mmCIF file of C-alpha atoms in Angstrom:
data_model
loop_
_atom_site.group_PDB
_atom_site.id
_atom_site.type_symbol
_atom_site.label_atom_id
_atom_site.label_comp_id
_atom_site.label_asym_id
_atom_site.label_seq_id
_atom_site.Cartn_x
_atom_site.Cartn_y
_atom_site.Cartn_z
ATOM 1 C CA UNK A 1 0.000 0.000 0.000
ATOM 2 C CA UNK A 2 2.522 2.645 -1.729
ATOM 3 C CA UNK A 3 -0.833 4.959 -2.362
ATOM 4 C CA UNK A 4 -0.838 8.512 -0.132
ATOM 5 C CA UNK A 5 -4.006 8.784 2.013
ATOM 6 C CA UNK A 6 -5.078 9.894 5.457
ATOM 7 C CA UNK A 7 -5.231 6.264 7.529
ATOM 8 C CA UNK A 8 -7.144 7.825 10.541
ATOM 9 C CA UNK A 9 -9.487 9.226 8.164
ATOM 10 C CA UNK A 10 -9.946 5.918 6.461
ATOM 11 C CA UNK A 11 -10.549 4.182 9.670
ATOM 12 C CA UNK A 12 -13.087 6.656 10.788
ATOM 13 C CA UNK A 13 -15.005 6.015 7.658
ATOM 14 C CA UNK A 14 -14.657 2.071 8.349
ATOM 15 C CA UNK A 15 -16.018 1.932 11.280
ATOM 16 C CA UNK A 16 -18.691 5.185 11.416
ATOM 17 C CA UNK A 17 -21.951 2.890 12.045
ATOM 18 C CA UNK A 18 -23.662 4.002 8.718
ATOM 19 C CA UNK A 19 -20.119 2.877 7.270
ATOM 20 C CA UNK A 20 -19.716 0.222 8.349
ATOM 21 C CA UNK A 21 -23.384 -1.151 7.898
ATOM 22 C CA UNK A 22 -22.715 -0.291 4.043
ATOM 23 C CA UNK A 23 -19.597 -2.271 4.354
ATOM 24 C CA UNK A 24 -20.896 -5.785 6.039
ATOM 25 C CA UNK A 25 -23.618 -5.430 2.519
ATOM 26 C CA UNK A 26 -20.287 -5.418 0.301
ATOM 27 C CA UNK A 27 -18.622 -8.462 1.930
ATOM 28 C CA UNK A 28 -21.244 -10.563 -0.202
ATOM 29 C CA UNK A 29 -20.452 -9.075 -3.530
ATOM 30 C CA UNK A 30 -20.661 -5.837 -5.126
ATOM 31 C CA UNK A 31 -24.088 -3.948 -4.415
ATOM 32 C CA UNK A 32 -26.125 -1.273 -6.328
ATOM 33 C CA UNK A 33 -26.316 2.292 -4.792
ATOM 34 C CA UNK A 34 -30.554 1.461 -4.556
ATOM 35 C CA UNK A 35 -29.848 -1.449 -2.801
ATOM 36 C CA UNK A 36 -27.626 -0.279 -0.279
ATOM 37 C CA UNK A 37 -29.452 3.240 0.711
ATOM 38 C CA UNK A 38 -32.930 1.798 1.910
ATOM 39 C CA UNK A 39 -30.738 -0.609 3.989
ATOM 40 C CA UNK A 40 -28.897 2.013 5.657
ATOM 41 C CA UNK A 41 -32.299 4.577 5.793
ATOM 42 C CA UNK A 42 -30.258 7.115 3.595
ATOM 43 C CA UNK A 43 -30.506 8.555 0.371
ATOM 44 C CA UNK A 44 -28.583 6.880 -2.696
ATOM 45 C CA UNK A 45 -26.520 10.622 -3.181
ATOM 46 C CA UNK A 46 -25.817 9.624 0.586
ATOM 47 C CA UNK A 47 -24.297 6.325 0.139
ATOM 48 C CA UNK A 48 -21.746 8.133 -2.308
ATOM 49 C CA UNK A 49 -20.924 10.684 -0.018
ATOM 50 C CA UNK A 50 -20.361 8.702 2.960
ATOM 51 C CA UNK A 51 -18.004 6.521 0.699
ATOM 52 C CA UNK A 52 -16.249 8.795 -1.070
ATOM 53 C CA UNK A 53 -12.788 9.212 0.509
ATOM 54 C CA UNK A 54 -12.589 4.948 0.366
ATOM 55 C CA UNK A 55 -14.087 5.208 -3.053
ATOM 56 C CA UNK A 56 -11.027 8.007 -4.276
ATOM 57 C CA UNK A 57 -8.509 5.507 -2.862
ATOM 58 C CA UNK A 58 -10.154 2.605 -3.729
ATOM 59 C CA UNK A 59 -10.910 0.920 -0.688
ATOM 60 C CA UNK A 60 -14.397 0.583 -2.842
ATOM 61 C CA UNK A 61 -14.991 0.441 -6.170
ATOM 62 C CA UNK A 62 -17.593 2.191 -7.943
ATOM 63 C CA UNK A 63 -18.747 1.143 -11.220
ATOM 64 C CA UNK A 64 -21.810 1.893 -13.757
ATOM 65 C CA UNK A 65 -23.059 -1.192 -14.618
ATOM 66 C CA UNK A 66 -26.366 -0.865 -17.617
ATOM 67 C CA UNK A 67 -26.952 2.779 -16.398
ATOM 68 C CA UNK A 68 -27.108 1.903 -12.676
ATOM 69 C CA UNK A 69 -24.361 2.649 -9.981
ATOM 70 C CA UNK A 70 -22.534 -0.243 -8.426
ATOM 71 C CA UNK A 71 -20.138 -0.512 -5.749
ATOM 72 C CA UNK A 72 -17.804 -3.246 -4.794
ATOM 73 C CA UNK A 73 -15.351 -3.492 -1.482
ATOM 74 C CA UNK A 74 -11.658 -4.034 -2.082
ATOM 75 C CA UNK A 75 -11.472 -6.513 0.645
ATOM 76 C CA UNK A 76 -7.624 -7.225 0.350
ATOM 77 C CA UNK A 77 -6.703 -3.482 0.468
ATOM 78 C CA UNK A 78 -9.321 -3.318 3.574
ATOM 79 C CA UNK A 79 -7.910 -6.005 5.487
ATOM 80 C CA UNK A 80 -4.259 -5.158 4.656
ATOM 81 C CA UNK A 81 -5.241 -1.822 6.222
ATOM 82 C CA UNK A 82 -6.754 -2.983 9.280
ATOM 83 C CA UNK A 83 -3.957 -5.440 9.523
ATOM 84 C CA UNK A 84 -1.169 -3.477 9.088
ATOM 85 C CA UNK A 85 1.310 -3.261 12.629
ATOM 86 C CA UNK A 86 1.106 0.769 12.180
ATOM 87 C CA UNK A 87 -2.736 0.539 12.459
ATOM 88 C CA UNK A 88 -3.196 -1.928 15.290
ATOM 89 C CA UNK A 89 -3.092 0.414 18.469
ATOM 90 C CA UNK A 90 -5.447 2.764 15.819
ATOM 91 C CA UNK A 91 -7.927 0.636 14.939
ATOM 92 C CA UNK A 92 -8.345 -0.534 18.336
ATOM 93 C CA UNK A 93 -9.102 3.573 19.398
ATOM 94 C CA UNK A 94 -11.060 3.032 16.637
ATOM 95 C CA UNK A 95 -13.186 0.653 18.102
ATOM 96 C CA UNK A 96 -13.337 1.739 21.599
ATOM 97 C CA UNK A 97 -14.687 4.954 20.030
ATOM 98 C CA UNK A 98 -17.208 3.238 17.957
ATOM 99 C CA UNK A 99 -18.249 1.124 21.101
ATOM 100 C CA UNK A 100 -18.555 4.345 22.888
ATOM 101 C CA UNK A 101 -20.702 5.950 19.982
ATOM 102 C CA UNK A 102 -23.224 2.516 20.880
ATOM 103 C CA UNK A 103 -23.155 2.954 24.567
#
């Protein structure tokens, strides 16, 4: 992962409850944008914008597939991420802070 981008910032996306929800949908196989915002109670323009810094460094793919938006996770670049030895001690703030956000 030679690629320049802000790994707090992609974190915080990951694991933002809306996020993340999106995310668990794309571990089956890519998704279309009017699947994914009634299953997240958002708007489809919504879904993009949450996304958007993962979708710029392709953490997620987004394609137009016959006219209709698509998106797809990038599993190995997520998981190298969150397995990285840089990211450990920050993705598990990262969690504490998202089990804070539940409690």
């Amino acid at each position: 992962m030679d690629e320049e981008f802000d790994r707090e910032k992609v974190v915080d996306c990951m694991f933002d409850p809306v996020t993340s929800s999106i995310l668990a949908e794309l571990e089956d196989g890519k998704k279309e944008c009017s699947f994914l915002a009634p299953q997240t109670s958002i708007l489809e323009s919504e879904v993009l914008e949450r996304l958007s810094y993962l979708i710029e460094h392709k953490f997620i793919y987004k394609n137009f597939d016959d006219g209709k938006c698509t998106l797809a996770a990038n599993s190995d670049k997520l998981s190298a991420l969150v397995e990285s030895g840089d990211n450990f001690d920050e993705t598990i703030n990262s969690l504490e802070k998202m089990d804070s956000y539940l409690n």
